[in-house]
GROMACS .gro file of C-alpha atoms in nm:
model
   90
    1UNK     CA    1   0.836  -0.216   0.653
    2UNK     CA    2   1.021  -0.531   0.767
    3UNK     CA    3   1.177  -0.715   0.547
    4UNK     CA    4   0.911  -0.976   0.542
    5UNK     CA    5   0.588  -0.781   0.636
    6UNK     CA    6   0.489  -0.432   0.490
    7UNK     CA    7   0.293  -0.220   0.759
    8UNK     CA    8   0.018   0.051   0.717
    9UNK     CA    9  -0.086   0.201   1.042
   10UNK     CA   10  -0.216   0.573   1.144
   11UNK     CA   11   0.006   0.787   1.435
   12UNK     CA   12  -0.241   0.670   1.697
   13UNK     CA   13  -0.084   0.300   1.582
   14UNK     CA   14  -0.489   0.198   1.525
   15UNK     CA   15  -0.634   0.081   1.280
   16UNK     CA   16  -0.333  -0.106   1.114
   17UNK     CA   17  -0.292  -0.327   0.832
   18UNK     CA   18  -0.032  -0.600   0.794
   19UNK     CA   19   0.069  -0.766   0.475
   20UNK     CA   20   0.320  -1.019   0.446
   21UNK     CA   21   0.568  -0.957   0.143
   22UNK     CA   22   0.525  -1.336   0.077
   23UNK     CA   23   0.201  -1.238  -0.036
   24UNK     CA   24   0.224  -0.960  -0.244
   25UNK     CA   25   0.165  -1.038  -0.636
   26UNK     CA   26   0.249  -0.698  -0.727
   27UNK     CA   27   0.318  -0.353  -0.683
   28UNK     CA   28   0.319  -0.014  -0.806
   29UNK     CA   29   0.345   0.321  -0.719
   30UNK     CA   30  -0.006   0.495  -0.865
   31UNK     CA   31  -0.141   0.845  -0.787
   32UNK     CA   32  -0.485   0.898  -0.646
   33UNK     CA   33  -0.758   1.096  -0.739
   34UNK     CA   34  -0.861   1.392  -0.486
   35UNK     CA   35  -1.190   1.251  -0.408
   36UNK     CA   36  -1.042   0.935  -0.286
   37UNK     CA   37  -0.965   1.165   0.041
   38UNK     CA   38  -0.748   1.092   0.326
   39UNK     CA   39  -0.824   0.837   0.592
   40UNK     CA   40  -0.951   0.406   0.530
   41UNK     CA   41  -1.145   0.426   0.219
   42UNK     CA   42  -1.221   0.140  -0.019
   43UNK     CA   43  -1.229   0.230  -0.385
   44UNK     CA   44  -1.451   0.125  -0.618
   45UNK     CA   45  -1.290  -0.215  -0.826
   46UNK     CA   46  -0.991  -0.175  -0.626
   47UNK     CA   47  -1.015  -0.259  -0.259
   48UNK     CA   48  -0.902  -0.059   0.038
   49UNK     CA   49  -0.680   0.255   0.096
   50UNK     CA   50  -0.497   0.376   0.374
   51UNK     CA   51  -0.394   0.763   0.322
   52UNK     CA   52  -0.237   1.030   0.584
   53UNK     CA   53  -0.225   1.313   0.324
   54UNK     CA   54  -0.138   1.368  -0.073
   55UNK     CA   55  -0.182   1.214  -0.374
   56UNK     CA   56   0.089   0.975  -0.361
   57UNK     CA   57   0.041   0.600  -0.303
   58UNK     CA   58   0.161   0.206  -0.361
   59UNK     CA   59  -0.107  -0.008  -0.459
   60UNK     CA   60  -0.018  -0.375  -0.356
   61UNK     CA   61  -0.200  -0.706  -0.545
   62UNK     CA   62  -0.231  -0.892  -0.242
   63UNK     CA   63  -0.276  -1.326  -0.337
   64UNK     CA   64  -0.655  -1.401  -0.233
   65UNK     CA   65  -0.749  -1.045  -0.179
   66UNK     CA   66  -0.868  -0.712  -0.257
   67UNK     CA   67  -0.577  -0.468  -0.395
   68UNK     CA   68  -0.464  -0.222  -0.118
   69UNK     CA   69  -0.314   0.106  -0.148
   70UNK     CA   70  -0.096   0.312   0.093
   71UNK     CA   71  -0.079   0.639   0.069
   72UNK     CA   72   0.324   0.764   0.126
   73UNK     CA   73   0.505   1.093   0.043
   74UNK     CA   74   0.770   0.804  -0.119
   75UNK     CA   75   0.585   0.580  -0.339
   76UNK     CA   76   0.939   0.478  -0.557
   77UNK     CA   77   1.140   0.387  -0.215
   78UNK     CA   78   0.841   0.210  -0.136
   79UNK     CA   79   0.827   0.049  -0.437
   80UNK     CA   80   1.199  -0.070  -0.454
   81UNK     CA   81   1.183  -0.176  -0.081
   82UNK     CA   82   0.903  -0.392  -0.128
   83UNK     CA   83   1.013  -0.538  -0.470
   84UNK     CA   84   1.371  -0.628  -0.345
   85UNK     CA   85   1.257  -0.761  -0.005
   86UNK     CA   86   0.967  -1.049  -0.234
   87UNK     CA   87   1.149  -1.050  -0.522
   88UNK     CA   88   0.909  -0.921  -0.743
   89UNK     CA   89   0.972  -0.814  -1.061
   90UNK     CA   90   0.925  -0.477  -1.219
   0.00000   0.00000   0.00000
Protein backbone atom coordinates (compact mmCIF):
# COMPACT_ATOMS: atom_id res chain seq x y z
CA UNK A 1 0.00 0.00 0.00
CA UNK A 2 0.97 3.56 -1.02
CA UNK A 3 -0.33 6.10 0.57
CA UNK A 4 -2.73 6.88 -2.17
CA UNK A 5 -3.32 3.45 -3.89
CA UNK A 6 -3.92 0.09 -2.00
CA UNK A 7 -2.41 -2.94 -4.03
CA UNK A 8 -3.51 -6.66 -4.23
CA UNK A 9 -1.22 -8.71 -6.34
CA UNK A 10 -0.07 -12.61 -6.17
CA UNK A 11 4.07 -13.45 -5.79
CA UNK A 12 4.21 -13.96 -9.54
CA UNK A 13 3.14 -9.93 -9.46
CA UNK A 14 0.02 -11.18 -11.99
CA UNK A 15 -3.03 -10.80 -11.78
CA UNK A 16 -3.08 -7.49 -9.68
CA UNK A 17 -5.63 -5.21 -8.54
CA UNK A 18 -5.23 -1.49 -7.91
CA UNK A 19 -7.54 0.67 -5.93
CA UNK A 20 -7.06 4.16 -5.32
CA UNK A 21 -7.67 5.18 -1.54
CA UNK A 22 -9.59 8.19 -3.04
CA UNK A 23 -12.04 5.72 -3.83
CA UNK A 24 -12.60 3.65 -1.10
CA UNK A 25 -16.12 4.27 0.79
CA UNK A 26 -15.26 1.92 3.40
CA UNK A 27 -13.46 -0.66 5.05
CA UNK A 28 -13.34 -3.42 7.36
CA UNK A 29 -11.50 -6.16 8.43
CA UNK A 30 -14.11 -9.40 8.02
CA UNK A 31 -13.25 -13.12 8.22
CA UNK A 32 -14.05 -15.50 5.43
CA UNK A 33 -15.74 -18.56 5.26
CA UNK A 34 -13.54 -21.79 4.27
CA UNK A 35 -15.32 -22.41 1.13
CA UNK A 36 -14.51 -19.04 -0.17
CA UNK A 37 -10.91 -20.81 -0.83
CA UNK A 38 -7.72 -19.24 -1.72
CA UNK A 39 -6.96 -17.69 -5.06
CA UNK A 40 -9.50 -14.68 -7.33
CA UNK A 41 -12.90 -15.67 -6.37
CA UNK A 42 -16.02 -13.49 -6.52
CA UNK A 43 -18.52 -14.03 -3.76
CA UNK A 44 -21.89 -14.16 -4.04
CA UNK A 45 -23.56 -10.29 -3.19
CA UNK A 46 -20.18 -9.18 -2.51
CA UNK A 47 -17.83 -8.86 -5.45
CA UNK A 48 -14.33 -10.15 -5.83
CA UNK A 49 -11.63 -11.66 -3.48
CA UNK A 50 -8.10 -11.90 -3.67
CA UNK A 51 -6.69 -14.58 -0.99
CA UNK A 52 -2.98 -16.18 -0.58
CA UNK A 53 -3.98 -18.31 2.45
CA UNK A 54 -6.27 -18.03 5.84
CA UNK A 55 -9.26 -16.75 6.88
CA UNK A 56 -8.31 -13.30 7.39
CA UNK A 57 -9.31 -10.44 5.06
CA UNK A 58 -10.25 -6.43 4.43
CA UNK A 59 -13.22 -5.98 2.51
CA UNK A 60 -13.06 -2.50 0.75
CA UNK A 61 -16.56 -0.54 -0.57
CA UNK A 62 -15.05 0.65 -3.58
CA UNK A 63 -17.36 4.13 -5.14
CA UNK A 64 -19.04 2.67 -8.47
CA UNK A 65 -18.09 -0.87 -7.82
CA UNK A 66 -18.34 -4.25 -6.56
CA UNK A 67 -16.91 -4.67 -2.80
CA UNK A 68 -13.42 -6.33 -2.85
CA UNK A 69 -11.76 -8.28 -0.30
CA UNK A 70 -8.04 -9.02 0.35
CA UNK A 71 -7.12 -11.67 2.05
CA UNK A 72 -3.94 -10.61 4.68
CA UNK A 73 -2.48 -12.36 7.78
CA UNK A 74 -3.03 -8.40 9.18
CA UNK A 75 -6.44 -7.34 8.52
CA UNK A 76 -6.32 -4.44 11.66
CA UNK A 77 -2.85 -2.84 10.23
CA UNK A 78 -4.57 -3.00 7.11
CA UNK A 79 -7.39 -1.51 8.30
CA UNK A 80 -5.71 1.49 10.15
CA UNK A 81 -3.33 2.04 7.12
CA UNK A 82 -5.99 2.40 4.77
CA UNK A 83 -8.36 4.46 7.06
CA UNK A 84 -5.59 7.04 8.02
CA UNK A 85 -4.13 7.31 4.49
CA UNK A 86 -8.43 8.35 2.97
CA UNK A 87 -9.53 9.54 5.97
CA UNK A 88 -12.19 7.33 6.54
CA UNK A 89 -13.87 6.99 9.48
CA UNK A 90 -14.30 4.01 11.73
Amino acid sequence: MTEDTVTAAFTAGWPVKQVAVRDITAVEAVRNTWWYGWGIRWIPNDGTMYNVSGLDAVRLEIEGSKPFRIGTDDPRGLVEAVRSAGRIPD
